[in-house]
Coordinates of C-alpha atoms in Angstrom, one line a residue:
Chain B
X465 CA -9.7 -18.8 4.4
X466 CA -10.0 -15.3 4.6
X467 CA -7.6 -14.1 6.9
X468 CA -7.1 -11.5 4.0
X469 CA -10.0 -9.4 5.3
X470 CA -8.1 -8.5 7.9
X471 CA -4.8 -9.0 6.4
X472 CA -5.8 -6.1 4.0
X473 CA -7.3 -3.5 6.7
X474 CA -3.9 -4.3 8.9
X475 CA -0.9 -4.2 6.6
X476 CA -2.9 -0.6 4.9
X477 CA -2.1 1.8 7.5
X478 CA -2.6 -0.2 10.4
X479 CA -6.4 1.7 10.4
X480 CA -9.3 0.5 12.6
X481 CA -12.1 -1.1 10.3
X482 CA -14.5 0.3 11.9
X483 CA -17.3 -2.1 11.5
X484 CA -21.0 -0.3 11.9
X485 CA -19.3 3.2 11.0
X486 CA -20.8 4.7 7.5
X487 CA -17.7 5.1 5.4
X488 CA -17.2 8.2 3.1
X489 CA -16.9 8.0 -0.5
X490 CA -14.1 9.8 -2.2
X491 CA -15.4 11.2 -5.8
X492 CA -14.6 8.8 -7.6
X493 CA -16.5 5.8 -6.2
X494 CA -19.2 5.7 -8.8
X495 CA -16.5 5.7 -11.1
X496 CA -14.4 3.1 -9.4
X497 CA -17.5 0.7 -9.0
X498 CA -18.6 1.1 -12.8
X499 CA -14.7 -0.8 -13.6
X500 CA -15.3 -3.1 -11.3
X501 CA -12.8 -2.2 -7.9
X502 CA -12.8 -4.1 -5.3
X503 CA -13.1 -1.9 -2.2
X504 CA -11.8 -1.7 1.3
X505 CA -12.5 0.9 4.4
X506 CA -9.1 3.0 4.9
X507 CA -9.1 6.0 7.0
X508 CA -13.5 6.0 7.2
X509 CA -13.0 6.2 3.4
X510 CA -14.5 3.6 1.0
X511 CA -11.4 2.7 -1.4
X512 CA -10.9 1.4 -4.3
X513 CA -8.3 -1.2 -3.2
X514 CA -7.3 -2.8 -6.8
X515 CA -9.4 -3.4 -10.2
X516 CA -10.2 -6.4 -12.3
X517 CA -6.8 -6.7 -13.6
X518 CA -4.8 -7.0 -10.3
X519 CA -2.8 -4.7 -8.5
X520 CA 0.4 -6.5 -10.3
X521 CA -0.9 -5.6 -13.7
X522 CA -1.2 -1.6 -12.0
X523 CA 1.8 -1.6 -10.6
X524 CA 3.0 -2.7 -13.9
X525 CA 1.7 -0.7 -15.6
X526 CA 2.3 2.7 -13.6
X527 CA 6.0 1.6 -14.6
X528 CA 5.6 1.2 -17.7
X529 CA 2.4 3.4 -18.9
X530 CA 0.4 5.6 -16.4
X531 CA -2.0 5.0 -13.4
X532 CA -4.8 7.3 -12.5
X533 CA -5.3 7.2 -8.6
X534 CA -8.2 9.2 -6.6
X535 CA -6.3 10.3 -3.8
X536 CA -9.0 12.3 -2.6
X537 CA -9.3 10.9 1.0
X538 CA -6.1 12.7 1.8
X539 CA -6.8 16.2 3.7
X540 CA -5.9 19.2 1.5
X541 CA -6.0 22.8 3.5
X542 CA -4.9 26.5 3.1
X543 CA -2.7 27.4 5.6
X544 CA -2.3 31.4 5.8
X545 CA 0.9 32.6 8.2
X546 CA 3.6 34.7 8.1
X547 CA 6.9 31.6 6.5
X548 CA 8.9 32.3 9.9
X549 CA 5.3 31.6 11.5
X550 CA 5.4 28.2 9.3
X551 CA 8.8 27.3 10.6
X552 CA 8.3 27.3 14.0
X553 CA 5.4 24.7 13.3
X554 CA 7.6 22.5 10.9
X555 CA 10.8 21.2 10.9
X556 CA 11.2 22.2 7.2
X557 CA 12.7 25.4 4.7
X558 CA 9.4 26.9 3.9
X559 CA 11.2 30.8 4.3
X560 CA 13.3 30.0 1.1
X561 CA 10.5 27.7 -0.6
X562 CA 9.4 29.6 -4.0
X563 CA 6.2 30.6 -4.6
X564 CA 5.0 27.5 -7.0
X565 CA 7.4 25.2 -5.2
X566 CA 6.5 22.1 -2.6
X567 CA 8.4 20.4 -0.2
X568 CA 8.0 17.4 1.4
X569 CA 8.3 17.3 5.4
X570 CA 7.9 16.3 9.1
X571 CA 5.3 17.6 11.4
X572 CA 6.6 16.2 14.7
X573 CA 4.9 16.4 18.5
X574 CA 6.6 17.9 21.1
X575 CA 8.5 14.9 22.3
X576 CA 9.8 15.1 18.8
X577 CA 7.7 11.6 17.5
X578 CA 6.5 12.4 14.1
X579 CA 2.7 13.1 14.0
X580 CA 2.7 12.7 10.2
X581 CA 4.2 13.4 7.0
X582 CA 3.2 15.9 4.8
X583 CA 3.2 17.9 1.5
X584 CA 3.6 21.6 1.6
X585 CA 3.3 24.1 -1.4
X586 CA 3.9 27.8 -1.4
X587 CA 1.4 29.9 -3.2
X588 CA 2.4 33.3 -2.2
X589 CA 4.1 35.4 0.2
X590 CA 2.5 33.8 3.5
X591 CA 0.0 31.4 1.2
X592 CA 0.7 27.4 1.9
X593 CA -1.0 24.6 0.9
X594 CA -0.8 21.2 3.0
X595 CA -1.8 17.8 1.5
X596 CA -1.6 15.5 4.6
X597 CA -2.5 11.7 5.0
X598 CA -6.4 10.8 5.5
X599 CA -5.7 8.8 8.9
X600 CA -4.1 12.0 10.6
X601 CA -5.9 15.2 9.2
X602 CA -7.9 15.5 12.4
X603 CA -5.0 15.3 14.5
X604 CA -2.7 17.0 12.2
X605 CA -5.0 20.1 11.4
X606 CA -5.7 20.8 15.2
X607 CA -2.0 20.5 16.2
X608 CA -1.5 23.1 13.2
X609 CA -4.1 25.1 14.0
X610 CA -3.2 24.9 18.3
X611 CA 0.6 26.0 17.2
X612 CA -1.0 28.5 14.9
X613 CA -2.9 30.5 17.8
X614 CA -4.1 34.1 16.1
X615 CA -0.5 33.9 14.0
X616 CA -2.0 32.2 11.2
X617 CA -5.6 30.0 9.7
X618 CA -5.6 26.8 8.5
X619 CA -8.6 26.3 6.0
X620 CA -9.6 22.7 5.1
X621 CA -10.2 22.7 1.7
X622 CA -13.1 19.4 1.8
X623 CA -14.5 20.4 -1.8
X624 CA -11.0 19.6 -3.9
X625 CA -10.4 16.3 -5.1
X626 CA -7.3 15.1 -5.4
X627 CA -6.0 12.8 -8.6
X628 CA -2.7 11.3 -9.3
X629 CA -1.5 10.6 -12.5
X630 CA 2.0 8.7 -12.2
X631 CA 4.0 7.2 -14.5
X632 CA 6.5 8.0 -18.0
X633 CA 2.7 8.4 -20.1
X634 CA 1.5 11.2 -17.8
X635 CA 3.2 14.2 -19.0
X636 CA 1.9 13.4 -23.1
X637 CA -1.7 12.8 -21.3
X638 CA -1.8 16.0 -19.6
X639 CA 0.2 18.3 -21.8
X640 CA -2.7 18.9 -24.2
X641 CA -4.9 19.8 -21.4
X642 CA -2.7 22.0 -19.5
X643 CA -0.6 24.1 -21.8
X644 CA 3.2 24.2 -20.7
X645 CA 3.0 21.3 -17.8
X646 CA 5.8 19.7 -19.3
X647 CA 8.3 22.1 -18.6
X648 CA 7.1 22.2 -14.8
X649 CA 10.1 20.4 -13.0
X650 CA 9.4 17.9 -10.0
X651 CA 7.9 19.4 -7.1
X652 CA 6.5 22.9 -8.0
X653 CA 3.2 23.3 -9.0
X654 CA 0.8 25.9 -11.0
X655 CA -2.3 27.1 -11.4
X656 CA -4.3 26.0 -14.6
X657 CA -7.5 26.3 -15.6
X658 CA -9.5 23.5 -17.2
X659 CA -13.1 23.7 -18.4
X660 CA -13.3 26.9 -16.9
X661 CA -12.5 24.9 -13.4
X662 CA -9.4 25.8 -11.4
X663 CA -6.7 22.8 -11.3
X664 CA -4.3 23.4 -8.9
X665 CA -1.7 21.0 -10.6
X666 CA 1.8 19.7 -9.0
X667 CA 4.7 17.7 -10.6
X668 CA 4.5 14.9 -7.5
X669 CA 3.3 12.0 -6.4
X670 CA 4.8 8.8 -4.0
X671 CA 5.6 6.5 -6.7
X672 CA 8.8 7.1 -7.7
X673 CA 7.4 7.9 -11.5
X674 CA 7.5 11.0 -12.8
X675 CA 3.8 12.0 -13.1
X676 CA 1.3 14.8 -11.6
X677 CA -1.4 15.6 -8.7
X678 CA -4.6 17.4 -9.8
X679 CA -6.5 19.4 -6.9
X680 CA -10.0 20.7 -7.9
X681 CA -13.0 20.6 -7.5
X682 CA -14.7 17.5 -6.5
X683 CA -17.5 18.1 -8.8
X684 CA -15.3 17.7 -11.7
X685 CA -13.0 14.8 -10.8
X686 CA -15.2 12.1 -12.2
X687 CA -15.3 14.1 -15.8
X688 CA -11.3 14.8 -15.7
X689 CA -10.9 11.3 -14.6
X690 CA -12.9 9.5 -17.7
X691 CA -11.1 11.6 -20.0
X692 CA -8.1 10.7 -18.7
X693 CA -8.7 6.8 -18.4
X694 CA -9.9 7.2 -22.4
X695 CA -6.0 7.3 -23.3
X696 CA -4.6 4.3 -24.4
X697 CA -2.1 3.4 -21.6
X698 CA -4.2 4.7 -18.6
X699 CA -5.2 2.2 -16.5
X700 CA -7.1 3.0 -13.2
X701 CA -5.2 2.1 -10.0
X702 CA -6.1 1.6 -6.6
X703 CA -4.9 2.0 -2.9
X704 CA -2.8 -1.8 -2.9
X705 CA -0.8 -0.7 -6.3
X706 CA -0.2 2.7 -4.4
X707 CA 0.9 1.1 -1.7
X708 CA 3.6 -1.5 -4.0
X709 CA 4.8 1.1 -5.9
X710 CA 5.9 4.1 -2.9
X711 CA 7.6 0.8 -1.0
X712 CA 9.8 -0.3 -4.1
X713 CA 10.4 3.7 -4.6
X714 CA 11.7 3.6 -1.0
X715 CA 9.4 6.2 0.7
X716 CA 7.4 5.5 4.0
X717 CA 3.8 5.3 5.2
X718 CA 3.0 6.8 7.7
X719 CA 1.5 4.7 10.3
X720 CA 3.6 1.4 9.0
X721 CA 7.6 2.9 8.4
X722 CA 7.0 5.4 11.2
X723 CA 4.4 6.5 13.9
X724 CA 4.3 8.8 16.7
X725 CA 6.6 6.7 18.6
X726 CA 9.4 6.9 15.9
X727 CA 11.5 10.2 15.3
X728 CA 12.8 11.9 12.3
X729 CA 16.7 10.4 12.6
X730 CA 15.2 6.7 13.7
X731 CA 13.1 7.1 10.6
X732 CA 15.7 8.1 7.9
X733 CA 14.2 11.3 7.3
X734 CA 16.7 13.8 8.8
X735 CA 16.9 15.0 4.9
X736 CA 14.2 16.7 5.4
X737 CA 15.2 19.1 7.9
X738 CA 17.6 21.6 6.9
X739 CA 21.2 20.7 8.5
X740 CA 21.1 24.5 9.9
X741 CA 17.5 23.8 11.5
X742 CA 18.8 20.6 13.1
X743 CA 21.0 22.1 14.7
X744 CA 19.8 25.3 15.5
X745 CA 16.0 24.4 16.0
X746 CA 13.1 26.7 16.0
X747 CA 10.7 24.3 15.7
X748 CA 8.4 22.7 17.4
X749 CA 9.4 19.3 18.9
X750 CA 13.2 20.3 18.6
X751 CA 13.8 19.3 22.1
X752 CA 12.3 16.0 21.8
X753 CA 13.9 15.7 18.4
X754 CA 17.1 16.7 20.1
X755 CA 16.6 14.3 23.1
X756 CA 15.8 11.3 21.0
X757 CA 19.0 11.0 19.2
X758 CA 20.9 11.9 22.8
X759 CA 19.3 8.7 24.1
X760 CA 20.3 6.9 21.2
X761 CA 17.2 6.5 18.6
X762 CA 19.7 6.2 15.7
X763 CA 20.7 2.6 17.7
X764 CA 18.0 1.1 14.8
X765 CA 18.0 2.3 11.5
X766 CA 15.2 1.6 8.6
X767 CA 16.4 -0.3 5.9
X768 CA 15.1 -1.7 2.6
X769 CA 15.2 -5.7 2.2
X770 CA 14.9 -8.1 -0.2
X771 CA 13.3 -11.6 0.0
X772 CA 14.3 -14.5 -1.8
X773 CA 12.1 -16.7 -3.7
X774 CA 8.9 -15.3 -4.4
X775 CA 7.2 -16.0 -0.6
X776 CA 6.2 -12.3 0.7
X777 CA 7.6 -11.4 3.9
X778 CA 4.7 -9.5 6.1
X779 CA 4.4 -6.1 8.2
X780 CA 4.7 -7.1 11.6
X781 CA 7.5 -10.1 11.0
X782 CA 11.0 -9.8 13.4
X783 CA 14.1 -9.9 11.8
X784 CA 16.8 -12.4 12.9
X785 CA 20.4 -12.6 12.0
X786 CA 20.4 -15.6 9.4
X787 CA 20.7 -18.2 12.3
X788 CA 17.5 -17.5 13.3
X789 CA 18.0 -17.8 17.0
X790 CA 18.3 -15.8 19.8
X791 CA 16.7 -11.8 20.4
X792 CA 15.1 -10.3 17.2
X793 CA 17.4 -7.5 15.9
X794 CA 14.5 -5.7 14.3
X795 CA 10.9 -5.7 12.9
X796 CA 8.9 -5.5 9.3
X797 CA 7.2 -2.3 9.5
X798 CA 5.8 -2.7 5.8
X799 CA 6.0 -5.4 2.9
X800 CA 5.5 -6.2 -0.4
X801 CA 5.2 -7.7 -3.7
X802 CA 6.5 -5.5 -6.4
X803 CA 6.2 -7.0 -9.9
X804 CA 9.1 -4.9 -11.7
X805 CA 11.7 -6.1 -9.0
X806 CA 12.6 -9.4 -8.8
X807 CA 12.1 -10.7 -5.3
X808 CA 9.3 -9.2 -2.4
X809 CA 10.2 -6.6 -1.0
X810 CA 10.1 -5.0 2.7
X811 CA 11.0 -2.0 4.8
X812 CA 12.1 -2.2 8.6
X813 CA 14.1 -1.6 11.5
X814 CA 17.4 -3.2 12.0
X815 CA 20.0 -2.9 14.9
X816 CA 22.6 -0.1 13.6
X817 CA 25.7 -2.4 13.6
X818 CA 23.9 -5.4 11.9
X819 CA 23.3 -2.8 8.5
X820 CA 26.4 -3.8 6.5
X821 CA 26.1 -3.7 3.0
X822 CA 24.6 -7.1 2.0
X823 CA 24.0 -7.9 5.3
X824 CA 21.5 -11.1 5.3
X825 CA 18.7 -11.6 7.8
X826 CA 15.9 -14.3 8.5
X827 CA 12.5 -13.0 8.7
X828 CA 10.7 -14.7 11.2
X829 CA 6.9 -14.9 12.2
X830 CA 6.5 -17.8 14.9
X831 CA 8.2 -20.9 13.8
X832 CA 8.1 -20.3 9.9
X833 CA 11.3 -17.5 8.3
X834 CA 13.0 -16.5 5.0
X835 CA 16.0 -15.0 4.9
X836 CA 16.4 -11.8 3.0
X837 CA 19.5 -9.4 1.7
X838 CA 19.8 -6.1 2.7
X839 CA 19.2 -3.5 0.1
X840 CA 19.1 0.1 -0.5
X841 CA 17.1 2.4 -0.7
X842 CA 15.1 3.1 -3.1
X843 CA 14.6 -0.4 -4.7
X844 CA 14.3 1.1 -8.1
X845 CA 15.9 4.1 -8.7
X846 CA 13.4 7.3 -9.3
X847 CA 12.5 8.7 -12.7
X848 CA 11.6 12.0 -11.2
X849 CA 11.7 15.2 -14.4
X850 CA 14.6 18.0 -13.3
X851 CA 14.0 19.8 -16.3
Chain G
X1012 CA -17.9 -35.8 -15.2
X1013 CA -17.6 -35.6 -11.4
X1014 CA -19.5 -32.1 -10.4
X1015 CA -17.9 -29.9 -7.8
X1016 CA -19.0 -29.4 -4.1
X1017 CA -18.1 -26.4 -2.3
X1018 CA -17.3 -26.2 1.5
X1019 CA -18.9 -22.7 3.3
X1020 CA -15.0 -21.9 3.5
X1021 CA -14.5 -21.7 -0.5
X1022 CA -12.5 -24.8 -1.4
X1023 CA -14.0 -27.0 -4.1
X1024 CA -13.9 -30.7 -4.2
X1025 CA -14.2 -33.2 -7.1
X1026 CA -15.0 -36.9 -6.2
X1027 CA -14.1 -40.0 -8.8
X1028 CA -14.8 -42.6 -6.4
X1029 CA -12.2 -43.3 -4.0
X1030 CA -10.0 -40.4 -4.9
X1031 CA -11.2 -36.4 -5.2
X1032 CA -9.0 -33.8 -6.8
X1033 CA -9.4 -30.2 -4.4
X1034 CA -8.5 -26.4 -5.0
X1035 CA -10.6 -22.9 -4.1
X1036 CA -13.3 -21.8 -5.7
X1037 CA -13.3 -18.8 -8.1
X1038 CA -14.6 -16.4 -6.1
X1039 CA -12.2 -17.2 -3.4
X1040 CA -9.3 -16.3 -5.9
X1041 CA -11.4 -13.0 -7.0
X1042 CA -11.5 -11.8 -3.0
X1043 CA -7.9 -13.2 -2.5
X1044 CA -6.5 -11.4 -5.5
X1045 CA -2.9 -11.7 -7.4
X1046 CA -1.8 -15.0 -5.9
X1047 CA 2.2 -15.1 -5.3
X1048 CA 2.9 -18.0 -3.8
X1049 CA 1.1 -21.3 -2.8
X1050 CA 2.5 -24.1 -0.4
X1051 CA 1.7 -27.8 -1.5
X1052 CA 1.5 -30.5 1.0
X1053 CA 4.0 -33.7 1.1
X1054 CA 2.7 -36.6 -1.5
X1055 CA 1.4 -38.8 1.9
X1056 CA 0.3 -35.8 3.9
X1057 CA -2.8 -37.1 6.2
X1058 CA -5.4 -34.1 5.9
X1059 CA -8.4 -33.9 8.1
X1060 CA -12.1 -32.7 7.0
X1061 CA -12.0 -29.0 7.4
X1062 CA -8.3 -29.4 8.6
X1063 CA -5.2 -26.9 7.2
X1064 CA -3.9 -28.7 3.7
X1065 CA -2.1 -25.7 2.4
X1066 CA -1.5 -22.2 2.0
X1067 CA -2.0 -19.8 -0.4
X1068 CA -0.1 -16.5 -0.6
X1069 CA -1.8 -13.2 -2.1
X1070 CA 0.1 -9.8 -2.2
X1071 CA -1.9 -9.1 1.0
X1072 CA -2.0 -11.9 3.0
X1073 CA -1.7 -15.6 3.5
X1074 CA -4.4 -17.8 3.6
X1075 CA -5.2 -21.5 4.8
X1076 CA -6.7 -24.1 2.2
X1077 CA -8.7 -26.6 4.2
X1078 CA -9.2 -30.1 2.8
X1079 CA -13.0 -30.4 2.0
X1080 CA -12.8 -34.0 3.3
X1081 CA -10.4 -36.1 4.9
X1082 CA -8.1 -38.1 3.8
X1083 CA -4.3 -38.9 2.2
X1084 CA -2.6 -36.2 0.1
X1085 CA -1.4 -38.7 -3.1
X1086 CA -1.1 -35.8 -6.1
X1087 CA 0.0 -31.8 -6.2
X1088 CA -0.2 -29.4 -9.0
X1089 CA 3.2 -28.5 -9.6
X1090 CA 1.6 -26.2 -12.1
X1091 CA 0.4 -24.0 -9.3
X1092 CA 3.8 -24.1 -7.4
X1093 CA 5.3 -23.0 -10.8
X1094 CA 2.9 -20.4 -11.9
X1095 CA 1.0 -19.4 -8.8
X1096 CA -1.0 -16.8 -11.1
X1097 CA -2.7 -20.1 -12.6
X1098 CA -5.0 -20.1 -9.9
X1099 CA -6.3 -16.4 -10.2
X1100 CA -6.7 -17.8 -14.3
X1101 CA -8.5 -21.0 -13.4
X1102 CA -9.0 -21.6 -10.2
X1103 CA -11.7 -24.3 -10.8
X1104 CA -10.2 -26.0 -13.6
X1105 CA -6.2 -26.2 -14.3
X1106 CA -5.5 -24.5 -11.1
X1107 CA -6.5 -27.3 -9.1
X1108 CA -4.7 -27.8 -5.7
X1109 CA -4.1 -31.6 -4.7
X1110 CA -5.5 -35.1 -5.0
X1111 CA -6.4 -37.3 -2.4
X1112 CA -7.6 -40.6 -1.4
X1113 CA -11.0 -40.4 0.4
X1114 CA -10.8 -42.0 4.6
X1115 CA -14.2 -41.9 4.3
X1116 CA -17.3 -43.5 1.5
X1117 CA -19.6 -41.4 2.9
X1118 CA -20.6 -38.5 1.0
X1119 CA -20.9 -35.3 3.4
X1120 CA -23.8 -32.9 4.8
X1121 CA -22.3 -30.0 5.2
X1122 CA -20.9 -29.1 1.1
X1123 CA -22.8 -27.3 -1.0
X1124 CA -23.6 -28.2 -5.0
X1125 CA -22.9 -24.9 -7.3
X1126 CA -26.3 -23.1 -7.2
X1127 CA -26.0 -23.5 -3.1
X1128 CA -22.8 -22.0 -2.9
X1129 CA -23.6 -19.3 -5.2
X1130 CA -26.5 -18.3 -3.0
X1131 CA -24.1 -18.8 0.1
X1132 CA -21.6 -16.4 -1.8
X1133 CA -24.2 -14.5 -3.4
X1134 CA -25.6 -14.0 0.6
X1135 CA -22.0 -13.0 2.2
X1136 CA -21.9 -10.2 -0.2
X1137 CA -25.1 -8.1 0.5

């Protein structure tokens, strides 16, 4: 013992730990260290990793109740630009996207790897917001800003918090706070005002739950926060429930599912560009995009597997066909243990023609396997609110 | 009652004699978090001192369990195979790892009584 130290920084995000470098603290550390977190480095942030309970009893419990998660570390910036601007940048449908509405989507390098994935919301005519993920904003926001040139800004917004409040108990918690919330259907957001503070609040989140994001100012997280942890059925959660929760709802992480080495039809996340766009382009990285699946990318697909037993499979592990011999056929990019399904769980990269339904596998790290099934994705199905 | 000895690697070790009953120490299951899983030696098993006697799965990662001392694996705790969450509840108590029968009489340097390892854990942390 502890190969967990490193265990933990690896299988998060694949992040350097960078040992000597002062980490940041998101706004709720004081909080976090008051109920007793555990923390680990992630991204040069300090994170609250899992609390006294476990991250079982938060994963749990953002099933079954509601989890409040500080999500601050994760870059949130205005991004001003004419929407024809926006879509040569990303391969998404920002021109039709509603004012109030958000998408989720690609941004992809020119040789069509995907540099991360992100969040956008349309506040007005050629008014965006981005949330992107905390190990990419610096290469993220100067890619953005390079393909911008004097066609658009992109503002980092470094003062705004960011909370998550997922799970079926989240709507009843906020409701009283935020008149007319539960109305708001799954990814669209609106402005609300709470303590005389703007709370720039979204129907999101990557846990599959239905539940909420709260951007505002960091000044005010901690107070939001404790009055939202004082309702019975709120339970703090931290970065390893996060991280349970998005694989059993089927939804990568970037630097684990995919990387800039992976594209978007390799990575199952061709849905997010518009079938016209594919084919049409615009965008930047179409030719890369375009190249990768002419030189066969789509010859592995990712797929969702699950483990026998209750043994955890690991990030990293190669994936046999259930002899066990001969080449790999694939790799673990991310694992878990997920409490509401009945088996661990993992996500990887499988030779097309092995991916029959049921399809079973050995997972193999040296000399030691397990054999898993093949499953689809998502593990669990979503409880997103259409209205 | 036999008191516990703790190695500088977290296990705990119990000695009645010739026999000593071995699992990790409760701040080892408070760093390792939710256990899922632990792997028992064979009844027979040689083990040396400070030598791989089993593993110990956390959501995480997995995680050696060195044998304090050496000598002949001759109980489990099928409790802990059952119910690996036993060991986050009471890791120094029912969540006891294996038994063994001691290869050596000699009592060793290098394990620390409980105020020693509290300062030794107390230390790692600051």
């Amino acid at each position: 013992m502890f190969s967990w130290a490193e265990g933990a920084c690896a299988s998060l995000g694949k992040e350097l730990c960078l040992s000597g470098t002062k980490l940041s603290s998101t706004p709720l550390y004081s909080l976090h260290k008051a109920l007793g977190a555990h923390f680990a480095p992630f991204a040069g942030f300090d994170m609250a990793l899992r609390f006294p309970d476990g991250v079982l009893a938060e994963h749990r419990a953002v099933r079954a109740q509601a989890g409040l998660f500080d999500v601050s570390h994760m870059g949130q910036a205005e991004l001003v630009a004419a929407p024809n601007v926006m879509e040569a940048i990303f391969p998404m449908a920002l021109s039709s996207l509603k004012a109030g509405a958000m998408r989720y989507g690609l941004l992809l390098a020119d040789d069509g790897g995907i540099v991360d994935d992100v969040m956008i919301v349309r506040l007005g005519e050629e008014k965006f917001r981005i949330i992107v993920n905390a190990s990419r904003r610096a290469e993220d926001y100067a890619l953005i800003t390079a393909r911008l040139g004097d066609e658009g800004t992109l503002n980092p917004l470094p003062d705004l918090a960011l909370l998550a409040l997922q799970g079926p108990l989240a709507v009843s918690r906020l409701a009283p706070l935020f008149s007319g919330l539960e109305a708001m259907p799954f990814m669209t957001a609106r402005q609300f005002e709470w303590q005389q503070v703007p709370v720039l609040v979204s129907r999101s989140g990557y846990t599959g739950e239905d539940g909420f994001e709260l951007s505002l100012p960091a000044d005010h997280a901690e107070s939001l926060a404790r009055l939202l942890l004082d309702g019975a059925g709120i339970v703090p959660a931290g970065l390893a429930a996060r991280d349970s929760l998005r694989l059993e709802a089927g939804l990568c992480l970037y630097g684990e599912d995919m990387d800039c080495t992976i594209g978007a039809a390799r990575a199952g996340l061709l849905w997010t560009i518009p079938k016209a766009r594919r084919e049409q382009g615009g965008f930047a990285g179409f030719d890369g995009f375009k190249q990768r699946v002419a030189e066969g990318e789509t010859n592995y697909r990712r797929v969702g597997l699950m483990l026998e037993g209750a043994r955890p499979a690991r990030a990293g592990w190669k994936i046999h066909l259930p002899d066990g011999e001969g080449e790999a056929i694939g790799w673990i990019s991310s694992a878990c243990v997920a409490p509401t399904s009945p088996h661990p769980l993992a996500m990887g990269y499988v030779r097309r023609e092995a991916c029959q339904p049921d399809a079973m596998f050995f997972l193999k790290q040296g000399e030691r396997g397990l054999p898993a099934k093949l499953h689809p994705l998502p593990f669990r199905p979503h409880n997103y609110y259409r209205g | 009652m036999a008191e516990k000895l703790y190695s500088s690697q977290h296990e705990w070790i119990e000695i009645s004699g010739q026999t000593a009953r071995i699992g990790i120490s409760h701040y080892a299951q408070d760093q390792l978090g939710d256990i899922v899983f632990v792997e028992l030696p064979e009844i027979g098993r040689k083990v040396a001192a400070g030598g791989e006697a089993a593993i110990v799965e956390s959501v995480k990662a997995a995680s050696e369990v060195y044998a304090p001392l050496a000598g002949e694996v001759i109980a489990v705790n099928q409790a802990i195979a059952d119910d690996p969450a036993l060991v986050n509840r009471d890791a120094e108590g029912e969540g006891w790892f294996m038994e063994i029968s001691l290869a050596n009489a000699e009592l060793p340097q290098n394990l620390m009584k409980a105020d020693a390892y509290q300062a030794f854990i107390a230390q790692q942390d600051s």
